[in-house]
Coordinates of C-alpha atoms in Angstrom, one line a residue:
M257 CA 87.1 47.4 5.2
I258 CA 83.8 49.1 5.7
P259 CA 81.8 49.1 2.4
R260 CA 80.4 52.6 3.2
Y261 CA 84.0 54.0 3.0
S262 CA 85.6 51.6 0.4
L263 CA 86.2 52.3 -3.2
P264 CA 86.4 49.3 -5.7
E265 CA 89.9 49.8 -6.8
M266 CA 91.4 49.7 -3.3
A267 CA 89.0 47.0 -2.0
A268 CA 90.3 44.8 -4.9
V269 CA 93.9 45.2 -3.6
W270 CA 92.9 43.9 -0.3
S271 CA 90.6 41.1 -1.4
D272 CA 91.2 37.5 -0.5
E273 CA 91.5 36.9 -4.3
A274 CA 94.2 39.3 -4.7
R275 CA 96.2 38.2 -1.7
F276 CA 96.1 34.5 -2.8
T277 CA 97.1 35.5 -6.3
N278 CA 100.1 37.3 -4.9
W279 CA 101.0 34.2 -2.8
R280 CA 100.5 31.9 -5.9
E281 CA 103.0 34.0 -7.9
I282 CA 105.6 33.9 -5.1
E283 CA 105.4 30.2 -4.7
I284 CA 105.6 29.6 -8.4
L285 CA 108.5 31.9 -8.7
A286 CA 110.4 30.1 -5.9
V287 CA 109.9 26.8 -7.7
E288 CA 111.2 28.4 -10.9
A289 CA 114.2 29.7 -9.1
W290 CA 114.9 26.3 -7.7
A291 CA 114.7 25.1 -11.2
E292 CA 117.1 27.7 -12.4
L293 CA 119.6 26.7 -9.8
G294 CA 119.2 22.9 -10.9
K295 CA 117.3 21.6 -7.8
V296 CA 113.9 21.2 -9.5
P297 CA 113.4 19.5 -12.8
P298 CA 112.4 22.0 -15.4
E299 CA 109.3 20.0 -16.4
D300 CA 108.1 20.0 -12.8
A301 CA 108.6 23.9 -12.7
R302 CA 106.5 24.1 -15.9
A303 CA 103.8 22.0 -14.5
V304 CA 103.6 24.2 -11.3
R305 CA 103.3 27.3 -13.5
E306 CA 100.6 25.7 -15.6
R307 CA 98.5 23.9 -13.1
A308 CA 98.8 25.5 -9.7
S309 CA 95.6 27.1 -8.9
F310 CA 93.3 27.9 -6.0
T311 CA 89.8 29.1 -5.1
V312 CA 89.1 31.2 -2.1
E313 CA 86.5 28.8 -1.1
R314 CA 88.8 25.7 -1.2
V315 CA 91.5 27.5 0.8
Q316 CA 88.9 28.5 3.5
E317 CA 87.6 24.9 3.6
L318 CA 91.2 23.6 4.2
E319 CA 91.9 26.2 6.8
R320 CA 88.9 25.2 8.8
I321 CA 90.8 21.9 9.2
T322 CA 94.4 23.0 9.3
R323 CA 93.7 26.2 11.4
H324 CA 96.7 27.7 9.4
E325 CA 96.0 29.8 6.3
V326 CA 99.2 29.5 4.5
A327 CA 99.4 25.7 5.2
A328 CA 95.9 25.5 3.7
F329 CA 96.9 27.5 0.8
V330 CA 100.0 25.4 0.0
Q331 CA 97.9 22.3 0.3
C332 CA 95.4 23.8 -2.2
L333 CA 98.1 24.6 -4.7
A334 CA 99.8 21.3 -4.3
E335 CA 96.5 19.3 -4.8
S336 CA 95.7 21.1 -7.9
T337 CA 99.2 20.5 -9.4
G338 CA 99.7 16.9 -8.7
E339 CA 103.0 15.1 -8.2
P340 CA 105.2 18.2 -9.2
G341 CA 103.4 20.0 -6.4
R342 CA 105.8 18.6 -3.8
W343 CA 108.2 21.4 -4.7
I344 CA 105.8 24.2 -3.8
H345 CA 106.9 26.0 -0.5
F346 CA 110.2 24.0 -0.6
G347 CA 112.5 25.4 2.2
M348 CA 110.2 28.2 2.9
T349 CA 108.2 29.5 5.9
S350 CA 104.7 31.2 6.0
S351 CA 106.1 34.6 6.5
D352 CA 108.3 34.3 3.4
V353 CA 105.0 34.3 1.4
I354 CA 102.9 36.5 3.7
D355 CA 105.4 39.4 4.0
T356 CA 106.5 39.4 0.4
G357 CA 102.9 39.3 -0.7
L358 CA 102.1 42.1 1.7
A359 CA 104.8 44.3 0.1
L360 CA 102.9 43.8 -3.2
Q361 CA 99.6 44.8 -1.7
L362 CA 101.1 47.9 0.3
R363 CA 102.9 48.9 -3.0
A364 CA 99.7 48.6 -5.0
A365 CA 97.7 50.5 -2.4
A366 CA 100.4 53.4 -2.4
D367 CA 100.1 53.8 -6.1
I368 CA 96.3 54.3 -5.8
V369 CA 96.8 56.7 -3.0
L370 CA 99.4 58.6 -4.9
S371 CA 97.2 58.9 -8.0
R372 CA 94.4 60.2 -5.8
L373 CA 96.8 62.7 -4.1
E374 CA 98.0 63.8 -7.4
R375 CA 94.5 64.8 -8.5
L376 CA 93.8 66.7 -5.2
L377 CA 96.9 68.5 -5.5
A378 CA 96.1 69.6 -9.1
V379 CA 92.8 70.9 -8.0
V380 CA 94.4 72.8 -5.0
K381 CA 97.0 74.2 -7.2
R382 CA 94.5 75.5 -9.9
M383 CA 92.4 77.1 -7.2
A384 CA 95.3 78.8 -5.4
L385 CA 96.3 80.5 -8.7
E386 CA 92.8 81.4 -9.6
H387 CA 92.2 83.1 -6.1
R388 CA 95.6 84.6 -5.6
D389 CA 94.0 88.1 -5.5
S390 CA 90.8 87.0 -3.6
V391 CA 91.5 89.1 -0.4
M392 CA 90.0 87.9 2.8
I393 CA 90.6 88.4 6.5
G394 CA 93.3 86.4 8.0
R395 CA 92.5 84.8 11.5
T396 CA 94.8 83.9 14.4
H397 CA 93.3 82.4 17.6
G398 CA 90.1 82.6 15.6
V399 CA 90.1 86.3 15.9
H400 CA 90.7 88.7 12.9
A401 CA 94.3 89.5 12.3
E402 CA 95.3 91.0 8.9
P403 CA 94.2 90.5 5.4
I404 CA 95.4 87.6 3.2
S405 CA 94.3 86.2 0.1
F406 CA 92.4 82.9 -0.3
G407 CA 95.0 81.9 -2.8
L408 CA 97.6 82.0 -0.1
K409 CA 95.5 79.7 2.1
L410 CA 95.3 77.3 -0.8
A411 CA 98.9 77.6 -1.6
V412 CA 99.9 76.6 1.8
W413 CA 97.8 73.5 1.4
A414 CA 99.3 72.7 -2.1
F415 CA 102.9 72.7 -0.7
E416 CA 101.8 70.6 2.1
L417 CA 100.2 68.1 -0.1
D418 CA 103.5 68.1 -2.1
R419 CA 105.3 67.2 1.0
D420 CA 102.8 64.4 1.6
R421 CA 103.4 63.2 -1.9
E422 CA 107.1 62.9 -1.3
R423 CA 106.3 61.1 2.1
L424 CA 104.1 58.6 0.3
R425 CA 106.8 57.9 -2.3
R426 CA 109.4 57.2 0.4
A427 CA 106.9 55.1 2.3
R428 CA 106.2 53.1 -1.0
E429 CA 109.9 52.4 -1.4
V430 CA 110.5 51.5 2.2
V431 CA 107.9 48.7 2.2
S432 CA 108.8 47.4 -1.4
V433 CA 110.8 44.7 0.1
G434 CA 110.6 40.9 0.0
A435 CA 112.2 38.3 2.2
I436 CA 112.4 34.5 1.5
S437 CA 114.9 33.5 4.1
G438 CA 113.3 30.5 6.0
V439 CA 112.1 30.0 9.6
V440 CA 114.6 32.4 11.3
G441 CA 116.1 34.3 8.5
T442 CA 119.2 32.2 8.1
Y443 CA 118.6 30.7 4.6
A444 CA 119.4 27.2 6.3
M445 CA 117.0 25.4 3.9
L446 CA 117.2 27.9 1.1
D447 CA 119.8 29.3 -1.2
P448 CA 119.9 33.1 -0.8
R449 CA 119.7 33.2 -4.7
I450 CA 116.1 32.1 -4.5
E451 CA 115.2 35.3 -2.6
A452 CA 117.2 37.4 -5.1
L453 CA 115.5 35.8 -8.1
V454 CA 112.0 35.9 -6.8
C455 CA 112.3 39.6 -5.6
N456 CA 113.8 40.6 -8.9
K457 CA 110.8 39.1 -10.8
L458 CA 108.5 41.0 -8.5
D459 CA 110.4 44.2 -8.7
L460 CA 111.2 44.1 -5.0
R461 CA 114.4 44.6 -3.1
P462 CA 115.5 41.8 -1.0
A463 CA 115.6 42.7 2.7
E464 CA 119.2 43.4 3.9
A465 CA 118.5 41.0 6.8
S466 CA 115.3 39.4 8.2
T467 CA 114.3 37.1 11.0
Q468 CA 111.2 35.1 10.1
I469 CA 109.6 38.3 9.1
I470 CA 110.4 41.6 7.5
Q471 CA 110.9 44.2 10.2
R472 CA 107.9 46.2 11.2
D473 CA 109.7 49.5 11.3
R474 CA 109.1 49.7 7.6
H475 CA 105.4 49.2 8.1
A476 CA 105.2 51.6 11.0
E477 CA 106.7 54.3 8.7
Y478 CA 104.1 53.5 6.0
V479 CA 101.1 53.6 8.3
A480 CA 102.6 56.8 10.1
T481 CA 102.7 58.4 6.5
L482 CA 99.1 57.6 5.8
A483 CA 98.2 59.2 9.1
V484 CA 100.2 62.3 8.2
V485 CA 98.4 62.7 5.0
A486 CA 95.1 62.1 6.7
S487 CA 95.9 65.0 9.1
T488 CA 96.7 67.2 6.2
L489 CA 93.2 66.4 4.9
D490 CA 91.7 67.0 8.4
K491 CA 93.4 70.3 8.5
I492 CA 91.8 71.3 5.2
A493 CA 88.5 70.0 6.1
T494 CA 88.6 71.8 9.4
E495 CA 89.3 75.2 7.7
I496 CA 86.6 74.7 5.3
R497 CA 84.1 73.8 8.1
Q498 CA 85.3 77.0 9.9
L499 CA 84.8 79.2 6.8
A500 CA 81.5 77.7 6.1
R501 CA 79.8 78.7 9.4
T502 CA 76.8 80.8 9.1
E503 CA 78.3 83.9 10.6
V504 CA 81.5 83.5 8.4
R505 CA 79.9 81.8 5.2
E506 CA 83.0 82.6 2.9
V507 CA 82.9 79.1 1.4
Q508 CA 80.4 76.3 1.0
E509 CA 80.7 72.6 0.3
P510 CA 79.1 71.4 -2.9
F511 CA 75.3 71.0 -2.3
G512 CA 73.7 68.8 -5.0
E513 CA 70.1 68.9 -6.4
G514 CA 67.9 66.9 -4.1
Q515 CA 70.4 66.9 -1.3
K516 CA 69.1 67.2 2.2
G517 CA 71.2 68.9 5.0
S518 CA 68.8 67.9 7.8
S519 CA 66.0 65.6 8.3
A520 CA 64.1 68.3 10.4
M521 CA 65.5 71.7 9.1
P522 CA 65.1 72.4 5.4
H523 CA 67.4 75.3 5.3
K524 CA 70.6 73.3 6.5
R525 CA 73.6 73.1 4.2
N526 CA 76.1 71.2 6.5
P527 CA 79.7 70.6 5.7
I528 CA 79.0 66.9 6.0
A529 CA 81.9 65.8 3.7
C530 CA 84.5 67.7 5.6
E531 CA 83.2 66.5 8.9
R532 CA 83.4 63.0 7.5
I533 CA 87.0 63.5 6.5
S534 CA 87.8 64.9 9.9
G535 CA 86.3 61.9 11.6
L536 CA 88.0 59.2 9.4
A537 CA 91.4 61.0 10.0
R538 CA 91.0 60.2 13.7
V539 CA 90.7 56.6 12.8
V540 CA 93.8 56.6 10.6
R541 CA 95.9 58.3 13.2
G542 CA 94.7 55.6 15.7
Y543 CA 96.0 52.9 13.3
S544 CA 99.5 54.4 13.3
Q545 CA 99.7 53.7 17.1
V546 CA 98.9 50.0 16.2
A547 CA 101.7 50.0 13.6
F548 CA 104.1 51.4 16.1
E549 CA 103.1 48.6 18.6
N550 CA 103.8 46.0 16.0
V551 CA 107.5 46.9 15.8
A552 CA 108.5 45.1 19.0
L553 CA 107.9 41.4 18.6
W554 CA 109.3 38.4 20.5
H555 CA 112.7 37.2 19.4
E556 CA 112.7 36.3 15.7
R557 CA 108.9 36.6 15.4
D558 CA 105.6 36.1 17.2
I559 CA 102.3 36.3 15.7
S560 CA 100.7 39.3 17.7
H561 CA 101.2 41.6 14.7
S562 CA 99.3 39.5 12.3
S563 CA 95.7 39.9 13.5
A564 CA 96.1 43.6 14.0
E565 CA 97.6 44.0 10.4
R566 CA 94.6 42.3 8.9
V567 CA 92.6 45.3 10.1
V568 CA 95.0 48.1 10.0
F569 CA 96.5 47.9 6.6
P570 CA 93.3 47.4 4.4
D571 CA 91.4 49.9 6.6
A572 CA 94.1 52.6 6.7
C573 CA 94.7 52.4 3.1
G574 CA 91.0 52.3 2.1
L575 CA 90.0 55.1 4.5
L576 CA 92.7 57.4 3.2
D577 CA 91.7 56.5 -0.5
F578 CA 88.1 57.4 0.3
M579 CA 89.1 60.6 2.1
L580 CA 91.2 61.9 -0.9
V581 CA 88.5 61.3 -3.3
E582 CA 86.0 63.1 -0.9
A583 CA 88.4 66.0 -0.4
T584 CA 88.9 66.3 -4.2
K585 CA 85.1 66.6 -4.7
V586 CA 84.8 69.2 -2.1
L587 CA 87.7 71.4 -3.4
D588 CA 86.8 71.0 -7.1
G589 CA 83.1 72.0 -6.3
L590 CA 83.7 74.4 -3.5
R591 CA 81.7 77.6 -3.7
V592 CA 83.8 80.7 -2.8
F593 CA 81.9 83.8 -1.8
K594 CA 84.5 86.6 -2.5
E595 CA 82.0 89.4 -1.7
R596 CA 81.4 87.9 1.7
M597 CA 85.1 87.7 2.4
R598 CA 85.2 91.3 1.5
R599 CA 82.3 92.2 3.9
N600 CA 83.9 90.2 6.7
L601 CA 87.2 92.0 6.1
E602 CA 85.4 95.3 6.6
A603 CA 83.1 94.2 9.4
D604 CA 85.4 95.3 12.2
G605 CA 85.7 98.9 11.1
G606 CA 89.2 98.6 10.0
L607 CA 90.8 96.9 13.1
A608 CA 92.8 94.6 10.7
F609 CA 94.9 97.6 9.8
S610 CA 96.1 98.3 13.2
Q611 CA 99.7 97.2 12.5
S612 CA 99.9 99.5 9.5
V613 CA 98.9 102.5 11.5
L614 CA 101.3 101.6 14.3
L615 CA 104.4 101.2 11.9
A616 CA 103.4 104.4 10.1
L617 CA 103.4 106.4 13.4
V618 CA 106.8 104.9 14.4
D619 CA 108.0 105.7 11.0
K620 CA 106.9 109.4 11.6
G621 CA 109.0 109.6 14.6
L622 CA 106.9 108.3 17.6
S623 CA 108.3 105.7 20.0
R624 CA 106.9 102.3 19.5
D625 CA 105.3 102.3 23.0
D626 CA 103.6 105.7 22.4
A627 CA 102.3 104.6 19.0
Y628 CA 101.1 101.3 20.2
L629 CA 99.1 103.1 23.1
I630 CA 97.5 105.4 20.6
V631 CA 96.3 102.5 18.3
Q632 CA 95.5 100.3 21.1
R633 CA 93.1 102.9 22.6
A634 CA 91.4 103.4 19.4
A635 CA 91.0 99.6 18.8
A636 CA 89.6 99.3 22.4
A637 CA 87.0 101.9 21.7
S638 CA 86.0 99.9 18.6
W639 CA 86.0 96.6 20.5
D640 CA 84.3 97.8 23.6
E641 CA 82.0 100.6 22.5
G642 CA 81.3 99.9 18.9
A643 CA 83.2 102.8 17.7
E644 CA 84.6 103.0 14.1
F645 CA 88.4 102.3 14.4
R646 CA 89.4 104.7 11.6
A647 CA 87.2 107.5 12.9
E648 CA 88.7 107.0 16.4
L649 CA 92.2 107.3 15.1
G650 CA 91.2 110.4 13.0
Q651 CA 90.2 112.1 16.2
N652 CA 93.7 111.6 17.9
P653 CA 95.7 114.8 17.8
E654 CA 99.0 112.9 17.3
V655 CA 97.5 111.0 14.3
Q656 CA 96.2 114.1 12.9
R657 CA 99.5 115.8 13.3
L658 CA 101.5 113.0 11.7
L659 CA 99.3 111.3 9.1
S660 CA 97.2 113.0 6.5
P661 CA 93.9 111.7 5.3
E662 CA 95.4 110.5 2.1
E663 CA 98.1 108.7 4.0
L664 CA 95.4 107.0 6.1
N665 CA 93.6 105.9 3.1
V666 CA 96.7 104.1 1.8
L667 CA 97.2 102.3 5.2
F668 CA 93.6 101.0 5.1
D669 CA 94.0 99.5 1.5
P670 CA 93.7 95.8 2.0
E671 CA 95.5 95.2 -1.5
R672 CA 98.7 96.3 0.2
F673 CA 98.8 93.1 2.3
V674 CA 99.0 90.8 -0.6
R675 CA 101.4 92.7 -2.7
N676 CA 104.5 90.7 -1.8
L677 CA 103.0 87.3 -2.5
G678 CA 104.3 87.0 -6.0
G679 CA 107.3 84.9 -5.0
V680 CA 104.9 82.3 -3.3
F681 CA 102.8 82.0 -6.4
E682 CA 105.9 81.9 -8.7
K683 CA 107.0 78.8 -6.8
L684 CA 103.6 77.3 -6.8
E685 CA 103.5 77.7 -10.6
K686 CA 106.7 75.7 -10.8
L687 CA 105.3 72.9 -8.6
P688 CA 104.9 69.8 -10.9
V689 CA 101.5 68.4 -10.9
E690 CA 100.1 65.8 -13.3
G691 CA 97.0 66.9 -14.9
L692 CA 97.5 70.6 -14.6

């Protein structure tokens, strides 16, 4: 994990200390399960619980000799426990510990990400309701289309974040699975009840079936979900970046006291947080490809996934955690220039109302093709010659004959375009969000 893009809570989940603590608990629970089944003397199980300990430094020291991390860890626990330590790792294989421990880390990481997403969703929902009547120009292909409200734009984001929340909840459940089934998943040296007892204590589901490992389709779904959420944040960040362009300037990222936008140009207020989000989203999406590659392993297991996962899981979780916090800061402190939105809406001389005029002429009895040609010619004069769209329309004999000035006024009222959005905001108000 890169310190620049890591937050303490998530970094702690992926630390060696946390990983080995999970492993220790799994090993102890397995010994206690053997004791419950009558294999291990109860006093030995108690001794393991009380004495088994590790230090990261000692495990690393042993690994330099064994060149096997789990073997080094088991040796470290055993030597700290004494004679009862012989029961540690009894009948188990490395992946029983690694994969079950990984499930605990992925679940903890998902809980952090979900809490961050919840806070962002609360901010976006609040802003959407605040700006339900903030009229602005809508754009398709980057070109002015028809008026919308900034609240609608935010509502679209809110419902997408809600879907991301459901995806994350599912991904959390998918990876909350443990397996203690031995070297090829046959329980040959283990009683299947060991797996059930250990998983129950860890609040994990036992895998329905495993080889030496828990199957990586689960993990691919998890990382793919992180990539989808990252892409939502990229989408939001990209839109803010577009709206913050100098010639648009309808919004602006928070810009703090003492902040510098450029080392050379004092006037600059660049959307650097949103650019950072977009850049990191590319990395998280790239990690999803690695997770897909890890699904296909040789026979009952090879180790090609292991090295990749040491990078992908901590980084993907850590980067998304950072991105969610960053996005929340941006949205919560976003400056919204409603007057600039209104000026941009009016800047094209009324071209955004072309469909209103088209439909009004059709409603008055013109064929659609004739009405389209009239409106398109007026629009072309506006595009190509700088003419005022409404004035051009007013000079057309057919328009004069069919539409009164008062009727034209109604057609060029931007508020008409957002009058039917009540249903959207009613659904938004019902969207459950913690902290709102």
